[in-house]
JSON list of C-alpha atoms in Angstrom, two decimals:
[
{"chain": "A", "resi": 11, "resn": "MET", "atom": "CA", "xyz": [236.76, -61.13, 39.38]},
{"chain": "A", "resi": 12, "resn": "ILE", "atom": "CA", "xyz": [233.90, -60.72, 41.83]},
{"chain": "A", "resi": 13, "resn": "SER", "atom": "CA", "xyz": [231.11, -58.32, 40.99]},
{"chain": "A", "resi": 14, "resn": "PHE", "atom": "CA", "xyz": [229.91, -56.74, 44.22]},
{"chain": "A", "resi": 15, "resn": "THR", "atom": "CA", "xyz": [226.67, -55.69, 42.52]},
{"chain": "A", "resi": 16, "resn": "VAL", "atom": "CA", "xyz": [225.82, -59.26, 41.49]},
{"chain": "A", "resi": 17, "resn": "THR", "atom": "CA", "xyz": [226.87, -60.56, 44.92]},
{"chain": "A", "resi": 18, "resn": "ALA", "atom": "CA", "xyz": [224.65, -57.98, 46.67]},
{"chain": "A", "resi": 19, "resn": "VAL", "atom": "CA", "xyz": [221.65, -58.67, 44.43]},
{"chain": "A", "resi": 20, "resn": "VAL", "atom": "CA", "xyz": [221.97, -62.43, 44.92]},
{"chain": "A", "resi": 21, "resn": "PHE", "atom": "CA", "xyz": [222.47, -62.00, 48.68]},
{"chain": "A", "resi": 22, "resn": "GLY", "atom": "CA", "xyz": [219.27, -59.93, 48.98]},
{"chain": "A", "resi": 23, "resn": "VAL", "atom": "CA", "xyz": [217.14, -62.24, 46.85]},
{"chain": "A", "resi": 24, "resn": "VAL", "atom": "CA", "xyz": [218.33, -65.47, 48.49]},
{"chain": "A", "resi": 25, "resn": "PHE", "atom": "CA", "xyz": [218.24, -64.03, 52.03]},
{"chain": "A", "resi": 26, "resn": "LEU", "atom": "CA", "xyz": [214.63, -62.89, 51.66]},
{"chain": "A", "resi": 27, "resn": "ALA", "atom": "CA", "xyz": [213.57, -66.16, 50.03]},
{"chain": "A", "resi": 28, "resn": "GLU", "atom": "CA", "xyz": [215.23, -68.33, 52.70]},
{"chain": "A", "resi": 29, "resn": "LEU", "atom": "CA", "xyz": [214.28, -66.30, 55.79]},
{"chain": "A", "resi": 30, "resn": "PRO", "atom": "CA", "xyz": [210.75, -67.74, 56.19]},
{"chain": "A", "resi": 31, "resn": "ASP", "atom": "CA", "xyz": [211.88, -71.19, 55.03]},
{"chain": "A", "resi": 32, "resn": "LYS", "atom": "CA", "xyz": [212.49, -74.36, 56.99]},
{"chain": "A", "resi": 33, "resn": "THR", "atom": "CA", "xyz": [216.19, -73.57, 57.43]},
{"chain": "A", "resi": 34, "resn": "ALA", "atom": "CA", "xyz": [215.52, -70.94, 60.09]},
{"chain": "A", "resi": 35, "resn": "LEU", "atom": "CA", "xyz": [213.30, -73.44, 61.91]},
{"chain": "A", "resi": 36, "resn": "ALA", "atom": "CA", "xyz": [215.89, -76.20, 61.64]},
{"chain": "A", "resi": 37, "resn": "GLY", "atom": "CA", "xyz": [218.61, -73.86, 62.91]},
{"chain": "A", "resi": 38, "resn": "LEU", "atom": "CA", "xyz": [216.38, -72.73, 65.76]},
{"chain": "A", "resi": 39, "resn": "VAL", "atom": "CA", "xyz": [215.65, -76.31, 66.84]},
{"chain": "A", "resi": 40, "resn": "LEU", "atom": "CA", "xyz": [219.28, -77.41, 66.59]},
{"chain": "A", "resi": 41, "resn": "GLY", "atom": "CA", "xyz": [220.42, -74.20, 68.29]},
{"chain": "A", "resi": 42, "resn": "THR", "atom": "CA", "xyz": [218.28, -74.95, 71.33]},
{"chain": "A", "resi": 43, "resn": "ARG", "atom": "CA", "xyz": [219.78, -78.41, 71.76]},
{"chain": "A", "resi": 44, "resn": "TYR", "atom": "CA", "xyz": [223.43, -78.18, 70.78]},
{"chain": "A", "resi": 45, "resn": "ARG", "atom": "CA", "xyz": [226.45, -75.92, 70.86]},
{"chain": "A", "resi": 46, "resn": "ALA", "atom": "CA", "xyz": [225.80, -73.16, 68.33]},
{"chain": "A", "resi": 47, "resn": "SER", "atom": "CA", "xyz": [229.27, -73.21, 66.76]},
{"chain": "A", "resi": 48, "resn": "TYR", "atom": "CA", "xyz": [229.04, -76.95, 66.11]},
{"chain": "A", "resi": 49, "resn": "VAL", "atom": "CA", "xyz": [225.59, -76.62, 64.56]},
{"chain": "A", "resi": 50, "resn": "PHE", "atom": "CA", "xyz": [226.68, -73.71, 62.40]},
{"chain": "A", "resi": 51, "resn": "ALA", "atom": "CA", "xyz": [229.77, -75.58, 61.14]},
{"chain": "A", "resi": 52, "resn": "GLY", "atom": "CA", "xyz": [227.63, -78.44, 59.84]},
{"chain": "A", "resi": 53, "resn": "VAL", "atom": "CA", "xyz": [224.89, -76.23, 58.43]},
{"chain": "A", "resi": 54, "resn": "ALA", "atom": "CA", "xyz": [227.41, -73.90, 56.77]},
{"chain": "A", "resi": 55, "resn": "ALA", "atom": "CA", "xyz": [229.20, -76.82, 55.11]},
{"chain": "A", "resi": 56, "resn": "ALA", "atom": "CA", "xyz": [225.92, -78.20, 53.76]},
{"chain": "A", "resi": 57, "resn": "PHE", "atom": "CA", "xyz": [224.93, -74.80, 52.37]},
{"chain": "A", "resi": 58, "resn": "ALA", "atom": "CA", "xyz": [228.34, -74.38, 50.74]},
{"chain": "A", "resi": 59, "resn": "LEU", "atom": "CA", "xyz": [227.87, -77.75, 49.04]},
{"chain": "A", "resi": 60, "resn": "HIS", "atom": "CA", "xyz": [224.34, -76.82, 47.93]},
{"chain": "A", "resi": 61, "resn": "VAL", "atom": "CA", "xyz": [225.48, -73.55, 46.46]},
{"chain": "A", "resi": 62, "resn": "ALA", "atom": "CA", "xyz": [228.40, -75.23, 44.67]},
{"chain": "A", "resi": 63, "resn": "LEU", "atom": "CA", "xyz": [226.00, -77.76, 43.17]},
{"chain": "A", "resi": 64, "resn": "ALA", "atom": "CA", "xyz": [223.52, -75.07, 42.17]},
{"chain": "A", "resi": 65, "resn": "VAL", "atom": "CA", "xyz": [226.13, -72.87, 40.56]},
{"chain": "A", "resi": 66, "resn": "ALA", "atom": "CA", "xyz": [227.76, -75.80, 38.77]},
{"chain": "A", "resi": 67, "resn": "ALA", "atom": "CA", "xyz": [224.47, -77.17, 37.52]},
{"chain": "A", "resi": 68, "resn": "GLY", "atom": "CA", "xyz": [223.09, -73.81, 36.40]},
{"chain": "A", "resi": 69, "resn": "SER", "atom": "CA", "xyz": [219.56, -74.25, 35.20]},
{"chain": "A", "resi": 70, "resn": "VAL", "atom": "CA", "xyz": [219.74, -78.07, 35.11]},
{"chain": "A", "resi": 71, "resn": "LEU", "atom": "CA", "xyz": [218.36, -78.28, 38.67]},
{"chain": "A", "resi": 72, "resn": "THR", "atom": "CA", "xyz": [215.07, -76.81, 37.47]},
{"chain": "A", "resi": 73, "resn": "LEU", "atom": "CA", "xyz": [214.50, -80.08, 35.58]},
{"chain": "A", "resi": 74, "resn": "LEU", "atom": "CA", "xyz": [214.32, -82.17, 38.77]},
{"chain": "A", "resi": 75, "resn": "PRO", "atom": "CA", "xyz": [210.88, -83.64, 39.42]},
{"chain": "A", "resi": 76, "resn": "GLN", "atom": "CA", "xyz": [209.55, -81.23, 42.02]},
{"chain": "A", "resi": 77, "resn": "GLN", "atom": "CA", "xyz": [206.92, -83.66, 43.32]},
{"chain": "A", "resi": 78, "resn": "ILE", "atom": "CA", "xyz": [209.56, -86.20, 44.35]},
{"chain": "A", "resi": 79, "resn": "VAL", "atom": "CA", "xyz": [211.58, -83.51, 46.14]},
{"chain": "A", "resi": 80, "resn": "GLN", "atom": "CA", "xyz": [208.45, -82.27, 47.95]},
{"chain": "A", "resi": 81, "resn": "ALA", "atom": "CA", "xyz": [207.44, -85.81, 48.97]},
{"chain": "A", "resi": 82, "resn": "LEU", "atom": "CA", "xyz": [210.92, -86.55, 50.35]},
{"chain": "A", "resi": 83, "resn": "THR", "atom": "CA", "xyz": [210.96, -83.24, 52.23]},
{"chain": "A", "resi": 84, "resn": "GLY", "atom": "CA", "xyz": [207.50, -83.97, 53.67]},
{"chain": "A", "resi": 85, "resn": "VAL", "atom": "CA", "xyz": [208.54, -87.41, 54.91]},
{"chain": "A", "resi": 86, "resn": "LEU", "atom": "CA", "xyz": [211.71, -85.99, 56.48]},
{"chain": "A", "resi": 87, "resn": "PHE", "atom": "CA", "xyz": [209.74, -83.28, 58.27]},
{"chain": "A", "resi": 88, "resn": "LEU", "atom": "CA", "xyz": [207.23, -85.82, 59.59]},
{"chain": "A", "resi": 89, "resn": "GLY", "atom": "CA", "xyz": [210.11, -87.99, 60.79]},
{"chain": "A", "resi": 90, "resn": "GLY", "atom": "CA", "xyz": [211.72, -85.00, 62.50]},
{"chain": "A", "resi": 91, "resn": "ALA", "atom": "CA", "xyz": [208.43, -84.10, 64.18]},
{"chain": "A", "resi": 92, "resn": "ALA", "atom": "CA", "xyz": [208.02, -87.68, 65.42]},
{"chain": "A", "resi": 93, "resn": "VAL", "atom": "CA", "xyz": [211.55, -87.71, 66.86]},
{"chain": "A", "resi": 94, "resn": "LEU", "atom": "CA", "xyz": [210.92, -84.42, 68.67]},
{"chain": "A", "resi": 95, "resn": "LEU", "atom": "CA", "xyz": [207.55, -85.52, 70.06]},
{"chain": "A", "resi": 96, "resn": "MET", "atom": "CA", "xyz": [208.85, -88.88, 71.29]},
{"chain": "A", "resi": 97, "resn": "LYS", "atom": "CA", "xyz": [212.09, -87.53, 72.79]},
{"chain": "A", "resi": 98, "resn": "LYS", "atom": "CA", "xyz": [212.25, -87.81, 76.55]},
{"chain": "A", "resi": 99, "resn": "ASP", "atom": "CA", "xyz": [212.80, -84.64, 78.55]},
{"chain": "A", "resi": 100, "resn": "ASP", "atom": "CA", "xyz": [216.54, -85.13, 78.96]},
{"chain": "A", "resi": 101, "resn": "GLY", "atom": "CA", "xyz": [217.51, -82.24, 76.69]},
{"chain": "A", "resi": 102, "resn": "GLU", "atom": "CA", "xyz": [218.11, -79.84, 79.58]},
{"chain": "A", "resi": 103, "resn": "GLU", "atom": "CA", "xyz": [221.17, -81.75, 80.77]},
{"chain": "A", "resi": 104, "resn": "GLU", "atom": "CA", "xyz": [222.45, -82.05, 77.21]},
{"chain": "A", "resi": 105, "resn": "ILE", "atom": "CA", "xyz": [222.36, -78.27, 76.80]},
{"chain": "A", "resi": 106, "resn": "ARG", "atom": "CA", "xyz": [223.92, -77.49, 80.17]},
{"chain": "A", "resi": 107, "resn": "ASN", "atom": "CA", "xyz": [226.79, -79.88, 79.45]},
{"chain": "A", "resi": 108, "resn": "PRO", "atom": "CA", "xyz": [227.93, -79.01, 75.94]},
{"chain": "A", "resi": 109, "resn": "GLU", "atom": "CA", "xyz": [231.20, -80.84, 76.56]},
{"chain": "A", "resi": 110, "resn": "ASN", "atom": "CA", "xyz": [229.18, -84.06, 76.18]},
{"chain": "A", "resi": 111, "resn": "GLN", "atom": "CA", "xyz": [228.40, -83.10, 72.60]},
{"chain": "A", "resi": 112, "resn": "SER", "atom": "CA", "xyz": [230.82, -84.36, 69.98]},
{"chain": "A", "resi": 113, "resn": "PHE", "atom": "CA", "xyz": [231.68, -81.80, 67.29]},
{"chain": "A", "resi": 114, "resn": "TRP", "atom": "CA", "xyz": [231.37, -84.42, 64.56]},
{"chain": "A", "resi": 115, "resn": "LYS", "atom": "CA", "xyz": [228.04, -85.73, 65.84]},
{"chain": "A", "resi": 116, "resn": "VAL", "atom": "CA", "xyz": [226.43, -82.29, 66.10]},
{"chain": "A", "resi": 117, "resn": "ALA", "atom": "CA", "xyz": [227.99, -80.84, 62.94]},
{"chain": "A", "resi": 118, "resn": "GLY", "atom": "CA", "xyz": [227.15, -84.05, 61.09]},
{"chain": "A", "resi": 119, "resn": "ALA", "atom": "CA", "xyz": [223.52, -83.87, 62.19]},
{"chain": "A", "resi": 120, "resn": "GLY", "atom": "CA", "xyz": [223.25, -80.25, 61.03]},
{"chain": "A", "resi": 121, "resn": "PHE", "atom": "CA", "xyz": [225.00, -81.09, 57.75]},
{"chain": "A", "resi": 122, "resn": "MET", "atom": "CA", "xyz": [222.75, -84.04, 56.95]},
{"chain": "A", "resi": 123, "resn": "LEU", "atom": "CA", "xyz": [219.55, -82.21, 57.90]},
{"chain": "A", "resi": 124, "resn": "ILE", "atom": "CA", "xyz": [220.31, -79.28, 55.62]},
{"chain": "A", "resi": 125, "resn": "LEU", "atom": "CA", "xyz": [221.82, -81.44, 52.88]},
{"chain": "A", "resi": 126, "resn": "VAL", "atom": "CA", "xyz": [218.66, -83.50, 52.48]},
{"chain": "A", "resi": 127, "resn": "ALA", "atom": "CA", "xyz": [216.00, -80.93, 53.38]},
{"chain": "A", "resi": 128, "resn": "GLU", "atom": "CA", "xyz": [217.34, -78.19, 51.12]},
{"chain": "A", "resi": 129, "resn": "PHE", "atom": "CA", "xyz": [218.04, -80.30, 48.03]},
{"chain": "A", "resi": 130, "resn": "GLY", "atom": "CA", "xyz": [215.93, -78.94, 45.19]},
{"chain": "A", "resi": 131, "resn": "ASP", "atom": "CA", "xyz": [214.70, -76.12, 47.43]},
{"chain": "A", "resi": 132, "resn": "LEU", "atom": "CA", "xyz": [213.52, -72.83, 45.98]},
{"chain": "A", "resi": 133, "resn": "THR", "atom": "CA", "xyz": [216.74, -71.03, 46.90]},
{"chain": "A", "resi": 134, "resn": "GLN", "atom": "CA", "xyz": [218.91, -73.74, 45.34]},
{"chain": "A", "resi": 135, "resn": "ILE", "atom": "CA", "xyz": [216.93, -73.55, 42.11]},
{"chain": "A", "resi": 136, "resn": "MET", "atom": "CA", "xyz": [216.98, -69.75, 42.34]},
{"chain": "A", "resi": 137, "resn": "THR", "atom": "CA", "xyz": [220.76, -69.82, 42.76]},
{"chain": "A", "resi": 138, "resn": "ALA", "atom": "CA", "xyz": [221.09, -72.05, 39.71]},
{"chain": "A", "resi": 139, "resn": "ASN", "atom": "CA", "xyz": [218.92, -69.66, 37.70]},
{"chain": "A", "resi": 140, "resn": "LEU", "atom": "CA", "xyz": [220.88, -66.62, 38.89]},
{"chain": "A", "resi": 141, "resn": "ALA", "atom": "CA", "xyz": [224.15, -68.34, 37.96]},
{"chain": "A", "resi": 142, "resn": "ALA", "atom": "CA", "xyz": [222.81, -69.00, 34.48]},
{"chain": "A", "resi": 143, "resn": "ARG", "atom": "CA", "xyz": [221.44, -65.45, 34.15]},
{"chain": "A", "resi": 144, "resn": "TYR", "atom": "CA", "xyz": [224.51, -63.52, 35.30]},
{"chain": "A", "resi": 145, "resn": "ASP", "atom": "CA", "xyz": [227.13, -65.95, 33.97]},
{"chain": "A", "resi": 146, "resn": "ASP", "atom": "CA", "xyz": [229.23, -65.03, 37.01]},
{"chain": "A", "resi": 147, "resn": "PRO", "atom": "CA", "xyz": [229.41, -68.19, 39.13]},
{"chain": "A", "resi": 148, "resn": "LEU", "atom": "CA", "xyz": [231.81, -66.79, 41.72]},
{"chain": "A", "resi": 149, "resn": "SER", "atom": "CA", "xyz": [229.73, -63.68, 42.50]},
{"chain": "A", "resi": 150, "resn": "VAL", "atom": "CA", "xyz": [226.46, -65.62, 42.49]},
{"chain": "A", "resi": 151, "resn": "GLY", "atom": "CA", "xyz": [227.92, -68.38, 44.67]},
{"chain": "A", "resi": 152, "resn": "LEU", "atom": "CA", "xyz": [229.37, -65.91, 47.17]},
{"chain": "A", "resi": 153, "resn": "GLY", "atom": "CA", "xyz": [226.13, -63.95, 47.47]},
{"chain": "A", "resi": 154, "resn": "ALA", "atom": "CA", "xyz": [224.04, -67.10, 47.86]},
{"chain": "A", "resi": 155, "resn": "VAL", "atom": "CA", "xyz": [226.26, -68.80, 50.44]},
{"chain": "A", "resi": 156, "resn": "LEU", "atom": "CA", "xyz": [226.57, -65.63, 52.54]},
{"chain": "A", "resi": 157, "resn": "ALA", "atom": "CA", "xyz": [222.78, -65.20, 52.50]},
{"chain": "A", "resi": 158, "resn": "LEU", "atom": "CA", "xyz": [222.18, -68.81, 53.53]},
{"chain": "A", "resi": 159, "resn": "TRP", "atom": "CA", "xyz": [224.80, -68.62, 56.28]},
{"chain": "A", "resi": 160, "resn": "ALA", "atom": "CA", "xyz": [223.19, -65.41, 57.58]},
{"chain": "A", "resi": 161, "resn": "VAL", "atom": "CA", "xyz": [219.75, -67.01, 57.79]},
{"chain": "A", "resi": 162, "resn": "ALA", "atom": "CA", "xyz": [221.17, -70.11, 59.49]},
{"chain": "A", "resi": 163, "resn": "GLY", "atom": "CA", "xyz": [223.09, -67.97, 61.98]},
{"chain": "A", "resi": 164, "resn": "LEU", "atom": "CA", "xyz": [219.96, -65.97, 62.81]},
{"chain": "A", "resi": 165, "resn": "GLY", "atom": "CA", "xyz": [218.02, -69.19, 63.39]},
{"chain": "A", "resi": 166, "resn": "ILE", "atom": "CA", "xyz": [220.71, -70.71, 65.60]},
{"chain": "A", "resi": 167, "resn": "VAL", "atom": "CA", "xyz": [221.24, -67.55, 67.67]},
{"chain": "A", "resi": 168, "resn": "GLY", "atom": "CA", "xyz": [217.47, -67.06, 67.86]},
{"chain": "A", "resi": 169, "resn": "GLY", "atom": "CA", "xyz": [217.15, -70.58, 69.23]},
{"chain": "A", "resi": 170, "resn": "LYS", "atom": "CA", "xyz": [219.64, -69.87, 72.02]},
{"chain": "A", "resi": 171, "resn": "ALA", "atom": "CA", "xyz": [217.99, -66.54, 72.91]},
{"chain": "A", "resi": 172, "resn": "LEU", "atom": "CA", "xyz": [214.51, -68.07, 72.87]},
{"chain": "A", "resi": 173, "resn": "MET", "atom": "CA", "xyz": [215.63, -70.88, 75.17]},
{"chain": "A", "resi": 174, "resn": "ARG", "atom": "CA", "xyz": [216.60, -68.37, 77.88]},
{"chain": "A", "resi": 175, "resn": "ARG", "atom": "CA", "xyz": [212.98, -67.14, 78.09]},
{"chain": "A", "resi": 176, "resn": "VAL", "atom": "CA", "xyz": [210.87, -70.15, 77.14]},
{"chain": "A", "resi": 177, "resn": "PRO", "atom": "CA", "xyz": [211.13, -73.71, 78.54]},
{"chain": "A", "resi": 178, "resn": "LEU", "atom": "CA", "xyz": [212.85, -76.18, 76.23]},
{"chain": "A", "resi": 179, "resn": "LYS", "atom": "CA", "xyz": [209.92, -78.58, 76.47]},
{"chain": "A", "resi": 180, "resn": "LEU", "atom": "CA", "xyz": [207.55, -75.96, 75.04]},
{"chain": "A", "resi": 181, "resn": "ILE", "atom": "CA", "xyz": [210.02, -74.99, 72.28]},
{"chain": "A", "resi": 182, "resn": "THR", "atom": "CA", "xyz": [210.37, -78.65, 71.32]},
{"chain": "A", "resi": 183, "resn": "LYS", "atom": "CA", "xyz": [206.60, -79.21, 71.16]},
{"chain": "A", "resi": 184, "resn": "VAL", "atom": "CA", "xyz": [205.99, -76.07, 69.09]},
{"chain": "A", "resi": 185, "resn": "ALA", "atom": "CA", "xyz": [208.86, -76.96, 66.74]},
{"chain": "A", "resi": 186, "resn": "ALA", "atom": "CA", "xyz": [207.49, -80.48, 66.37]},
{"chain": "A", "resi": 187, "resn": "LEU", "atom": "CA", "xyz": [204.04, -79.12, 65.51]},
{"chain": "A", "resi": 188, "resn": "LEU", "atom": "CA", "xyz": [205.54, -76.71, 62.98]},
{"chain": "A", "resi": 189, "resn": "MET", "atom": "CA", "xyz": [207.56, -79.53, 61.42]},
{"chain": "A", "resi": 190, "resn": "LEU", "atom": "CA", "xyz": [204.43, -81.67, 61.32]},
{"chain": "A", "resi": 191, "resn": "GLY", "atom": "CA", "xyz": [202.58, -78.86, 59.53]},
{"chain": "A", "resi": 192, "resn": "LEU", "atom": "CA", "xyz": [205.44, -78.33, 57.07]},
{"chain": "A", "resi": 193, "resn": "GLY", "atom": "CA", "xyz": [205.62, -82.07, 56.44]},
{"chain": "A", "resi": 194, "resn": "LEU", "atom": "CA", "xyz": [201.92, -82.35, 55.72]},
{"chain": "A", "resi": 195, "resn": "TRP", "atom": "CA", "xyz": [202.04, -79.24, 53.52]},
{"chain": "A", "resi": 196, "resn": "SER", "atom": "CA", "xyz": [204.99, -80.64, 51.52]},
{"chain": "A", "resi": 197, "resn": "LEU", "atom": "CA", "xyz": [203.19, -83.95, 51.04]},
{"chain": "A", "resi": 198, "resn": "TRP", "atom": "CA", "xyz": [200.02, -82.13, 49.98]},
{"chain": "A", "resi": 199, "resn": "GLU", "atom": "CA", "xyz": [202.01, -80.16, 47.38]},
{"chain": "A", "resi": 200, "resn": "ALA", "atom": "CA", "xyz": [203.63, -83.39, 46.16]},
{"chain": "A", "resi": 201, "resn": "VAL", "atom": "CA", "xyz": [200.24, -85.08, 45.72]},
{"chain": "A", "resi": 202, "resn": "THR", "atom": "CA", "xyz": [198.43, -82.14, 44.15]},
{"chain": "A", "resi": 203, "resn": "GLY", "atom": "CA", "xyz": [201.42, -81.22, 41.96]}
]
């Protein structure tokens, strides 16, 4: 049976922890380039998988070598920044013609980005710890996945709203610089331990 108290507590904790995280940025970037529903489908599936793994693993995920996870995340962010900076300015047509965007391509990109970038993330470890603490995997899993979906949705919708007021080229450059900064920060944390 689901405990609404545990679900609400987990939702609040995970939502607040994930809100300033890279997920909102990733959702914002993907939301400016692709159909929001396609992006959300991929991101939501990846988060569901992450939560299932975290709940199933309980506190085992806390044993992962954090430096390796941070180094991998840093390299992925640097790669994402490089792709954004080198991309030609053909994104405007891609956004205006969403029918050219394959559901599987867009959802797959969102799924893979979140799957790799969020593995071993604070919220995944936090979800594992909460599952071990409350011994209520269904309530913890529901609260965590709803919180992660809410943050992703805010990032994706925010990306679409931002695009109406700010040129895509500027959004792309700022996102690339933020990803570059996050990549360097993750690598710094990996090196300094």
